[in-house]
Amino acid sequence: RRTEEDLIANTPADGLVGGSARIDGAEVVVMSYDYTVLAGTQGLYNHRKTDRLLELAARRKVPLVLFAEGGGGRPGDVDAGPGSGLELATFRAMASLRGRVPTVAVVSGRCFAGNAALAGVCDVLIATPDANIGMGGPAMIEGGGLGVHRPEDIGPIDVQRRNGVVHLVARDEPHAVATARRYLSFFTAATTGFEAPDPRLARHAVPANRLRAYDVRAAVTAIADVGSVLELRADYGVGIVTALVRVEGAAYGVLANSSHHLGGAIDAEAADKAADFLELCEAHRLPVVSLCDTPGFMVGPESEKDATVRRFGRLFVAGARLTVPFGTIILRKGYGLGAMAMAGGSFHAPQFTVAWPTGEIGGMGLEGAVRLGFRKELDATPTPDAREELFEQLVAAAYQRGKALQAATIFELDDVIDPADTRAWIGRL
């Protein structure tokens, strides 16, 4: 369909630039679709090059970086002949890398159909504010009778960062590249130089008032090397924080309950996010630190509409399958099945389960336990004021029984520690 001169001038490299490289001394494979060539679409020889690079990453067992901007399949590609191309190995080969080597996608601009499919199977997807990511572009959507839409309306960044598709939002493409490099460093290189945080920060991360919400990120930064925290999927499943950190230069994965959302209760999205993160750490051999402060799993008629039985179950499965070193620290609340899930399914599953002095544990939240267990006594109280006074007394007594120091005396916990000593415990993993 094109002259040789036209092909040379306008379709160099068939729209894909790739090869092996080194990032901070570590070998990687890099692939980049070229949006200036036929809108970054995937042609026959483009796919052959992709398949060769994917095979190289698998054989060499090295990370892969994919710059995925592009429009998907290439309509009218006469190189491919009369077939449909459904026997292509590219998508299976890319998916098979998941869990075998670290994979990261970088997206700026428009990323639709086949390009989005490849980006979506990567461990982590980094995008810029101008990114649009969708399994079909405007032409495919219109062709399917689903209306006429602008590219900017399909999978914009505000949508994709909140539904968990995008793990990290960069300021621009250079920042995205720097972020990808930083992300890969957690899996490819140890850091010799590090700055420890002020040990007093951990002692003040959790408020003395057990009912006061706080930003659990303060606890994460209080135990991590200064400047080392890289939070993933910050806008999705906001009841749990997931981050890559370093402690004394060594890399760890951290998950932590956020009391700013549902008081720290684990909902369906948070469970999915936590399970995904545990699978990532297990696949790439990162030790896990769990910072637990949860009243348990979110329950109720509305919660059950989100298939929580299965999604909470998946979090238990991910925890039970961990073979990497794993430690749990009870920051404050550790109640019920949700707290057990934060500890890999049992407080005795991790290599250690310790608590800060603010810790409290129980079969369910104290207030709920009192309302259920002492319903007759509360109902028999003659006045609302007296009923409230009795309720507060019963809660206070339950709190004394459930304090971490009490739990440690009967071996539900391994120890109650000074928060300033947390880094030393993590370093033993």
Short mmCIF file of C-alpha atoms in Angstrom, two decimals:
data_model
loop_
_atom_site.label_atom_id
_atom_site.label_comp_id
_atom_site.label_asym_id
_atom_site.label_seq_id
_atom_site.Cartn_x
_atom_site.Cartn_y
_atom_site.Cartn_z
CA ARG A 1 0.00 0.00 0.00
CA ARG A 2 2.99 2.30 0.47
CA THR A 3 6.12 3.01 -1.51
CA GLU A 4 9.48 2.10 -0.07
CA GLU A 5 10.30 5.78 0.28
CA ASP A 6 7.07 6.38 2.20
CA LEU A 7 7.75 3.43 4.52
CA ILE A 8 11.29 4.64 5.25
CA ALA A 9 10.15 8.20 5.89
CA ASN A 10 7.00 7.54 7.90
CA THR A 11 7.13 4.08 9.50
CA PRO A 12 10.61 3.64 10.97
CA ALA A 13 11.10 0.53 13.10
CA ASP A 14 7.43 -0.34 12.47
CA GLY A 15 6.49 1.84 15.42
CA LEU A 16 8.38 -0.02 18.16
CA VAL A 17 11.74 0.86 19.69
CA GLY A 18 13.19 -1.66 22.13
CA GLY A 19 16.18 -3.49 23.44
CA SER A 20 18.17 -4.40 26.51
CA ALA A 21 19.53 -1.73 28.83
CA ARG A 22 20.93 -1.11 32.28
CA ILE A 23 19.23 0.93 34.99
CA ASP A 24 21.42 1.68 38.00
CA GLY A 25 23.60 -1.26 37.00
CA ALA A 26 20.74 -3.76 36.69
CA GLU A 27 19.88 -5.37 33.36
CA VAL A 28 16.38 -4.65 32.04
CA VAL A 29 14.41 -4.93 28.81
CA VAL A 30 12.71 -1.77 27.52
CA MET A 31 9.97 -1.51 24.87
CA SER A 32 8.46 1.73 23.61
CA TYR A 33 5.64 2.16 21.14
CA ASP A 34 6.25 5.21 18.93
CA TYR A 35 3.09 7.30 18.67
CA THR A 36 4.57 9.25 15.77
CA VAL A 37 4.45 6.08 13.65
CA LEU A 38 0.90 5.11 12.69
CA ALA A 39 -0.36 6.28 16.11
CA GLY A 40 1.74 3.66 17.94
CA THR A 41 -0.36 0.83 16.56
CA GLN A 42 0.66 -2.82 16.51
CA GLY A 43 1.62 -4.29 13.13
CA LEU A 44 2.98 -7.70 12.20
CA TYR A 45 6.69 -6.92 12.51
CA ASN A 46 5.98 -4.71 15.50
CA HIS A 47 4.54 -7.81 17.21
CA ARG A 48 7.49 -9.95 16.17
CA LYS A 49 9.87 -7.47 17.77
CA THR A 50 7.71 -7.33 20.90
CA ASP A 51 7.67 -11.12 21.15
CA ARG A 52 11.45 -11.28 20.81
CA LEU A 53 11.92 -8.77 23.62
CA LEU A 54 9.43 -10.52 25.89
CA GLU A 55 11.21 -13.80 25.31
CA LEU A 56 14.49 -12.12 26.20
CA ALA A 57 13.09 -10.76 29.47
CA ALA A 58 11.74 -14.18 30.40
CA ARG A 59 14.95 -16.02 29.51
CA ARG A 60 17.23 -13.51 31.22
CA LYS A 61 14.82 -13.14 34.16
CA VAL A 62 15.17 -9.37 34.13
CA PRO A 63 12.61 -6.57 34.67
CA LEU A 64 10.66 -5.13 31.77
CA VAL A 65 9.67 -1.49 31.18
CA LEU A 66 6.91 -0.80 28.66
CA PHE A 67 6.12 2.66 27.25
CA ALA A 68 2.61 1.82 26.11
CA GLU A 69 1.21 4.90 24.36
CA GLY A 70 -0.56 3.78 21.21
CA GLY A 71 -3.82 2.91 19.51
CA GLY A 72 -3.85 -0.89 19.62
CA GLY A 73 -4.20 -3.11 16.58
CA ARG A 74 -3.31 -1.67 13.16
CA PRO A 75 -6.28 -1.74 10.78
CA GLY A 76 -5.37 -2.36 7.18
CA ASP A 77 -1.95 -3.87 7.91
CA VAL A 78 -1.37 -5.85 4.72
CA ASP A 79 1.80 -7.41 6.16
CA ALA A 80 -0.35 -9.69 8.28
CA GLY A 81 -2.10 -11.32 5.34
CA PRO A 82 -5.71 -12.49 5.35
CA GLY A 83 -5.85 -13.88 8.91
CA SER A 84 -7.34 -12.29 12.01
CA GLY A 85 -4.15 -12.43 14.05
CA LEU A 86 -5.79 -14.05 17.05
CA GLU A 87 -3.00 -16.62 17.22
CA LEU A 88 -0.50 -13.91 18.21
CA ALA A 89 1.68 -14.83 21.18
CA THR A 90 2.29 -11.26 22.41
CA PHE A 91 -0.46 -10.92 24.98
CA ARG A 92 0.06 -14.35 26.47
CA ALA A 93 3.82 -13.80 26.60
CA MET A 94 3.42 -10.44 28.34
CA ALA A 95 0.94 -11.87 30.84
CA SER A 96 3.23 -14.82 31.57
CA LEU A 97 5.91 -12.45 32.84
CA ARG A 98 3.61 -11.42 35.69
CA GLY A 99 5.04 -12.78 38.91
CA ARG A 100 8.24 -13.95 37.22
CA VAL A 101 9.99 -10.59 36.71
CA PRO A 102 9.07 -7.03 37.75
CA THR A 103 7.09 -5.32 34.99
CA VAL A 104 6.20 -1.64 34.81
CA ALA A 105 4.19 0.31 32.22
CA VAL A 106 4.50 4.02 31.57
CA VAL A 107 1.60 5.74 29.82
CA SER A 108 1.31 9.29 28.54
CA GLY A 109 -1.19 10.40 25.93
CA ARG A 110 -3.60 7.88 24.44
CA CYS A 111 -3.32 4.18 25.21
CA PHE A 112 -6.12 2.04 23.80
CA ALA A 113 -7.01 -1.56 22.97
CA GLY A 114 -3.99 -3.86 22.57
CA ASN A 115 -1.58 -1.30 24.00
CA ALA A 116 -3.79 -0.92 27.07
CA ALA A 117 -4.06 -4.70 27.38
CA LEU A 118 -0.27 -4.97 27.63
CA ALA A 119 -0.08 -2.10 30.12
CA GLY A 120 -2.85 -3.66 32.21
CA VAL A 121 -0.97 -6.89 32.88
CA CYS A 122 2.09 -5.10 34.26
CA ASP A 123 2.71 -5.14 37.99
CA VAL A 124 2.56 -1.35 38.13
CA LEU A 125 1.21 1.27 35.76
CA ILE A 126 2.58 4.82 35.92
CA ALA A 127 0.69 7.52 34.02
CA THR A 128 0.86 11.23 33.36
CA PRO A 129 -2.07 13.66 33.80
CA ASP A 130 -2.75 13.72 30.05
CA ALA A 131 -3.12 9.92 29.81
CA ASN A 132 -6.25 8.23 28.52
CA ILE A 133 -6.32 4.45 28.99
CA GLY A 134 -9.07 2.21 27.65
CA MET A 135 -9.66 -1.25 26.24
CA GLY A 136 -11.17 0.37 23.18
CA GLY A 137 -10.57 3.67 21.45
CA PRO A 138 -13.18 5.96 19.86
CA ALA A 139 -13.32 4.05 16.55
CA MET A 140 -13.87 0.69 18.24
CA ILE A 141 -16.51 2.13 20.56
CA GLU A 142 -18.38 3.75 17.68
CA GLY A 143 -18.04 0.62 15.55
CA GLY A 144 -19.62 -1.40 18.32
CA GLY A 145 -22.66 0.86 18.32
CA LEU A 146 -21.78 2.36 21.68
CA GLY A 147 -21.84 5.99 20.67
CA VAL A 148 -19.42 8.66 19.58
CA HIS A 149 -16.86 9.71 22.17
CA ARG A 150 -13.77 11.92 22.21
CA PRO A 151 -10.50 10.18 23.11
CA GLU A 152 -10.21 12.49 26.12
CA ASP A 153 -13.46 11.07 27.53
CA ILE A 154 -12.24 7.47 27.54
CA GLY A 155 -10.39 6.35 30.68
CA PRO A 156 -9.08 9.75 31.81
CA ILE A 157 -6.55 9.82 34.62
CA ASP A 158 -9.07 10.93 37.27
CA VAL A 159 -11.06 7.77 36.58
CA GLN A 160 -8.16 5.38 36.28
CA ARG A 161 -6.36 6.54 39.42
CA ARG A 162 -9.46 6.02 41.57
CA ASN A 163 -10.42 2.61 40.21
CA GLY A 164 -6.95 1.15 40.78
CA VAL A 165 -5.81 0.86 37.14
CA VAL A 166 -3.08 3.48 37.63
CA HIS A 167 -0.70 2.88 40.53
CA LEU A 168 1.28 6.11 40.34
CA VAL A 169 0.50 9.48 38.74
CA ALA A 170 3.55 11.41 37.57
CA ARG A 171 3.77 15.13 36.89
CA ASP A 172 4.97 14.61 33.31
CA GLU A 173 6.82 12.05 31.22
CA PRO A 174 10.33 12.77 32.62
CA HIS A 175 8.91 12.37 36.13
CA ALA A 176 7.23 9.13 35.05
CA VAL A 177 10.57 7.80 33.83
CA ALA A 178 12.25 8.78 37.10
CA THR A 179 9.41 7.12 39.06
CA ALA A 180 9.75 3.90 37.05
CA ARG A 181 13.47 3.89 37.78
CA ARG A 182 12.80 4.44 41.47
CA TYR A 183 10.17 1.69 41.54
CA LEU A 184 12.49 -0.84 39.93
CA SER A 185 15.25 -0.03 42.40
CA PHE A 186 13.26 -1.73 45.17
CA PHE A 187 13.67 -5.03 43.32
CA THR A 188 17.09 -4.67 41.75
CA ALA A 189 19.45 -2.87 44.12
CA ALA A 190 20.15 -2.42 47.82
CA THR A 191 21.01 1.03 49.12
CA THR A 192 24.14 1.43 51.21
CA GLY A 193 23.58 5.01 52.32
CA PHE A 194 20.43 5.89 54.25
CA GLU A 195 19.14 8.36 56.83
CA ALA A 196 17.19 7.03 59.79
CA PRO A 197 14.15 9.02 60.96
CA ASP A 198 14.02 10.62 64.39
CA PRO A 199 12.99 7.69 66.65
CA ARG A 200 10.66 9.97 68.58
CA LEU A 201 8.40 10.31 65.55
CA ALA A 202 7.08 6.76 65.95
CA ARG A 203 6.18 7.40 69.57
CA HIS A 204 3.85 10.22 68.56
CA ALA A 205 2.38 8.79 65.34
CA VAL A 206 -0.71 7.32 67.04
CA PRO A 207 -2.85 9.67 69.18
CA ALA A 208 -3.35 8.90 72.86
CA ASN A 209 -7.11 9.26 72.33
CA ARG A 210 -8.12 5.83 70.98
CA LEU A 211 -11.12 7.30 69.15
CA ARG A 212 -9.20 9.95 67.23
CA ALA A 213 -8.42 9.39 63.55
CA TYR A 214 -4.90 10.05 62.29
CA ASP A 215 -2.86 9.75 59.10
CA VAL A 216 -1.22 6.33 59.18
CA ARG A 217 1.33 7.58 56.65
CA ALA A 218 2.98 9.33 59.60
CA ALA A 219 3.59 5.91 61.13
CA VAL A 220 4.97 4.59 57.84
CA THR A 221 7.41 7.48 57.43
CA ALA A 222 8.38 7.19 61.11
CA ILE A 223 9.76 3.68 60.59
CA ALA A 224 11.15 4.02 57.03
CA ASP A 225 14.45 5.49 55.88
CA VAL A 226 14.02 9.20 55.22
CA GLY A 227 12.69 9.84 51.72
CA SER A 228 12.30 6.17 50.85
CA VAL A 229 8.50 5.75 50.86
CA LEU A 230 6.85 5.10 47.48
CA GLU A 231 3.08 4.74 47.93
CA LEU A 232 1.16 2.74 45.32
CA ARG A 233 -2.51 3.25 44.35
CA ALA A 234 -3.01 6.07 46.83
CA ASP A 235 -6.44 6.98 45.40
CA TYR A 236 -7.86 3.45 45.30
CA GLY A 237 -8.99 1.29 48.21
CA VAL A 238 -8.17 4.21 50.48
CA GLY A 239 -8.86 2.25 53.66
CA ILE A 240 -5.46 0.58 53.23
CA VAL A 241 -2.14 2.22 52.40
CA THR A 242 0.32 0.15 50.35
CA ALA A 243 3.88 1.34 49.92
CA LEU A 244 7.40 0.27 49.10
CA VAL A 245 9.92 1.45 51.70
CA ARG A 246 13.47 0.94 52.83
CA VAL A 247 14.65 0.25 56.36
CA GLU A 248 18.41 0.54 56.81
CA GLY A 249 18.69 0.41 53.03
CA ALA A 250 16.79 -2.87 52.59
CA ALA A 251 13.52 -2.93 50.63
CA TYR A 252 10.17 -3.91 52.19
CA GLY A 253 6.51 -3.82 51.30
CA VAL A 254 4.23 -2.12 53.84
CA LEU A 255 0.46 -2.28 54.16
CA ALA A 256 -1.33 -0.21 56.77
CA ASN A 257 -4.94 0.48 57.74
CA SER A 258 -6.12 4.09 57.45
CA SER A 259 -8.45 5.24 60.21
CA HIS A 260 -9.51 8.18 58.02
CA HIS A 261 -11.71 5.80 56.00
CA LEU A 262 -14.46 3.86 57.79
CA GLY A 263 -12.44 4.09 60.99
CA GLY A 264 -9.94 1.67 59.49
CA ALA A 265 -12.50 -1.02 58.62
CA ILE A 266 -11.46 -3.06 55.57
CA ASP A 267 -13.94 -2.77 52.69
CA ALA A 268 -13.99 -4.69 49.41
CA GLU A 269 -11.70 -2.32 47.49
CA ALA A 270 -9.18 -2.20 50.31
CA ALA A 271 -9.15 -6.00 50.52
CA ASP A 272 -8.49 -6.29 46.78
CA LYS A 273 -5.74 -3.69 47.01
CA ALA A 274 -4.09 -5.45 49.94
CA ALA A 275 -4.30 -8.87 48.29
CA ASP A 276 -2.79 -7.51 45.06
CA PHE A 277 0.04 -5.96 47.04
CA LEU A 278 0.79 -9.13 48.99
CA GLU A 279 0.93 -11.06 45.71
CA LEU A 280 3.35 -8.48 44.30
CA CYS A 281 5.65 -8.76 47.32
CA GLU A 282 5.49 -12.56 47.28
CA ALA A 283 6.24 -12.74 43.56
CA HIS A 284 9.31 -10.53 43.78
CA ARG A 285 10.53 -11.67 47.20
CA LEU A 286 9.99 -8.48 49.20
CA PRO A 287 9.55 -8.94 52.98
CA VAL A 288 6.22 -7.57 54.21
CA VAL A 289 5.46 -5.35 57.19
CA SER A 290 1.80 -5.00 58.19
CA LEU A 291 0.74 -2.04 60.33
CA CYS A 292 -2.60 -3.06 61.78
CA ASP A 293 -5.22 -0.63 63.07
CA THR A 294 -8.61 -1.99 62.10
CA PRO A 295 -11.93 -2.67 63.83
CA GLY A 296 -12.35 -5.53 61.34
CA PHE A 297 -13.99 -6.14 57.98
CA MET A 298 -16.76 -3.80 56.86
CA VAL A 299 -20.13 -5.51 57.24
CA GLY A 300 -23.77 -4.76 56.54
CA PRO A 301 -26.28 -5.09 53.69
CA GLU A 302 -24.56 -2.47 51.52
CA SER A 303 -21.16 -4.04 52.05
CA GLU A 304 -22.40 -7.46 50.99
CA LYS A 305 -23.46 -6.05 47.61
CA ASP A 306 -19.73 -5.76 46.86
CA ALA A 307 -19.13 -9.52 47.12
CA THR A 308 -17.14 -9.09 50.30
CA VAL A 309 -17.31 -12.76 51.29
CA ARG A 310 -15.21 -13.69 48.26
CA ARG A 311 -13.06 -10.57 48.21
CA PHE A 312 -12.23 -10.78 51.91
CA GLY A 313 -11.57 -14.46 51.38
CA ARG A 314 -9.02 -13.61 48.69
CA LEU A 315 -7.11 -11.48 51.21
CA PHE A 316 -6.87 -14.50 53.51
CA VAL A 317 -5.63 -16.63 50.60
CA ALA A 318 -2.95 -14.07 49.68
CA GLY A 319 -1.77 -13.97 53.29
CA ALA A 320 -1.72 -17.75 53.63
CA ARG A 321 0.42 -18.06 50.51
CA LEU A 322 3.14 -15.72 51.76
CA THR A 323 6.54 -17.37 51.96
CA VAL A 324 8.51 -14.13 52.23
CA PRO A 325 9.46 -12.84 55.69
CA PHE A 326 6.42 -11.18 57.22
CA GLY A 327 5.92 -9.17 60.41
CA THR A 328 2.81 -7.54 61.92
CA ILE A 329 2.74 -4.52 64.22
CA ILE A 330 -0.50 -3.60 65.99
CA LEU A 331 -0.53 0.18 66.07
CA ARG A 332 -3.88 0.53 67.77
CA LYS A 333 -6.94 -1.60 66.96
CA GLY A 334 -6.59 -5.26 66.10
CA TYR A 335 -10.11 -6.69 66.04
CA GLY A 336 -11.74 -9.74 64.56
CA LEU A 337 -11.25 -11.35 61.20
CA GLY A 338 -9.97 -8.13 59.63
CA ALA A 339 -7.05 -7.97 62.05
CA MET A 340 -6.32 -11.65 61.45
CA ALA A 341 -6.23 -10.99 57.70
CA MET A 342 -3.76 -8.16 58.29
CA ALA A 343 -1.57 -10.75 60.01
CA GLY A 344 -1.66 -13.32 57.22
CA GLY A 345 -4.64 -15.13 58.75
CA SER A 346 -3.44 -15.56 62.34
CA PHE A 347 -1.47 -13.55 64.87
CA HIS A 348 0.97 -16.47 64.98
CA ALA A 349 1.42 -16.63 61.19
CA PRO A 350 4.00 -13.81 60.88
CA GLN A 351 7.59 -14.12 62.05
CA PHE A 352 6.57 -11.67 64.74
CA THR A 353 3.34 -10.04 65.87
CA VAL A 354 4.07 -7.18 68.23
CA ALA A 355 2.15 -4.13 69.37
CA TRP A 356 2.85 -0.58 70.28
CA PRO A 357 1.62 0.42 73.77
CA THR A 358 -1.48 1.95 72.13
CA GLY A 359 -2.49 -1.51 70.85
CA GLU A 360 -5.80 -3.16 71.74
CA ILE A 361 -7.14 -6.45 70.43
CA GLY A 362 -10.30 -8.48 70.63
CA GLY A 363 -12.75 -10.72 68.79
CA MET A 364 -14.65 -7.63 67.64
CA GLY A 365 -14.70 -3.89 68.31
CA LEU A 366 -15.13 -3.03 71.98
CA GLU A 367 -18.25 -0.93 71.56
CA GLY A 368 -19.98 -3.58 69.47
CA ALA A 369 -18.94 -6.35 71.82
CA VAL A 370 -20.42 -4.48 74.80
CA ARG A 371 -23.68 -3.72 72.98
CA LEU A 372 -24.10 -7.38 72.04
CA GLY A 373 -22.78 -9.02 75.18
CA PHE A 374 -24.51 -6.74 77.68
CA ARG A 375 -27.73 -5.97 75.84
CA LYS A 376 -29.95 -7.18 78.66
CA GLU A 377 -28.12 -5.13 81.28
CA LEU A 378 -28.18 -2.02 79.10
CA ASP A 379 -31.87 -2.44 78.24
CA ALA A 380 -32.69 -2.85 81.91
CA THR A 381 -31.08 0.47 82.84
CA PRO A 382 -33.92 2.92 83.62
CA THR A 383 -32.69 6.17 82.01
CA PRO A 384 -30.70 7.07 78.89
CA ASP A 385 -28.06 8.85 81.00
CA ALA A 386 -27.61 5.84 83.27
CA ARG A 387 -27.52 3.54 80.24
CA GLU A 388 -24.77 5.64 78.66
CA GLU A 389 -22.81 5.69 81.92
CA LEU A 390 -23.02 1.90 82.22
CA PHE A 391 -22.02 1.52 78.59
CA GLU A 392 -18.92 3.67 79.09
CA GLN A 393 -17.97 1.68 82.20
CA LEU A 394 -18.31 -1.61 80.36
CA VAL A 395 -16.28 -0.33 77.39
CA ALA A 396 -13.54 0.89 79.75
CA ALA A 397 -13.43 -2.51 81.44
CA ALA A 398 -13.28 -4.27 78.07
CA TYR A 399 -10.48 -1.96 76.98
CA GLN A 400 -8.43 -2.85 80.05
CA ARG A 401 -8.87 -6.56 79.26
CA GLY A 402 -7.98 -6.05 75.59
CA LYS A 403 -4.94 -3.83 75.98
CA ALA A 404 -1.87 -5.10 74.20
CA LEU A 405 0.02 -5.53 77.48
CA GLN A 406 -2.71 -7.85 78.71
CA ALA A 407 -2.80 -9.78 75.43
CA ALA A 408 0.94 -10.31 75.56
CA THR A 409 0.71 -11.92 78.99
CA ILE A 410 -1.33 -14.78 77.52
CA PHE A 411 0.81 -15.06 74.37
CA GLU A 412 -1.65 -13.62 71.85
CA LEU A 413 1.19 -11.27 70.92
CA ASP A 414 4.93 -11.82 70.89
CA ASP A 415 5.70 -8.55 72.63
CA VAL A 416 4.71 -4.96 73.29
CA ILE A 417 7.49 -2.70 72.08
CA ASP A 418 8.65 0.87 72.25
CA PRO A 419 7.64 2.33 68.86
CA ALA A 420 11.17 3.72 68.60
CA ASP A 421 12.41 0.09 68.43
CA THR A 422 10.23 -0.82 65.45
CA ARG A 423 13.01 -0.48 62.86
CA ALA A 424 15.14 -2.96 64.79
CA TRP A 425 12.31 -5.52 64.70
CA ILE A 426 11.81 -4.99 60.96
CA GLY A 427 15.52 -5.42 60.39
CA ARG A 428 15.28 -8.97 61.79
CA LEU A 429 12.93 -10.10 58.99
#
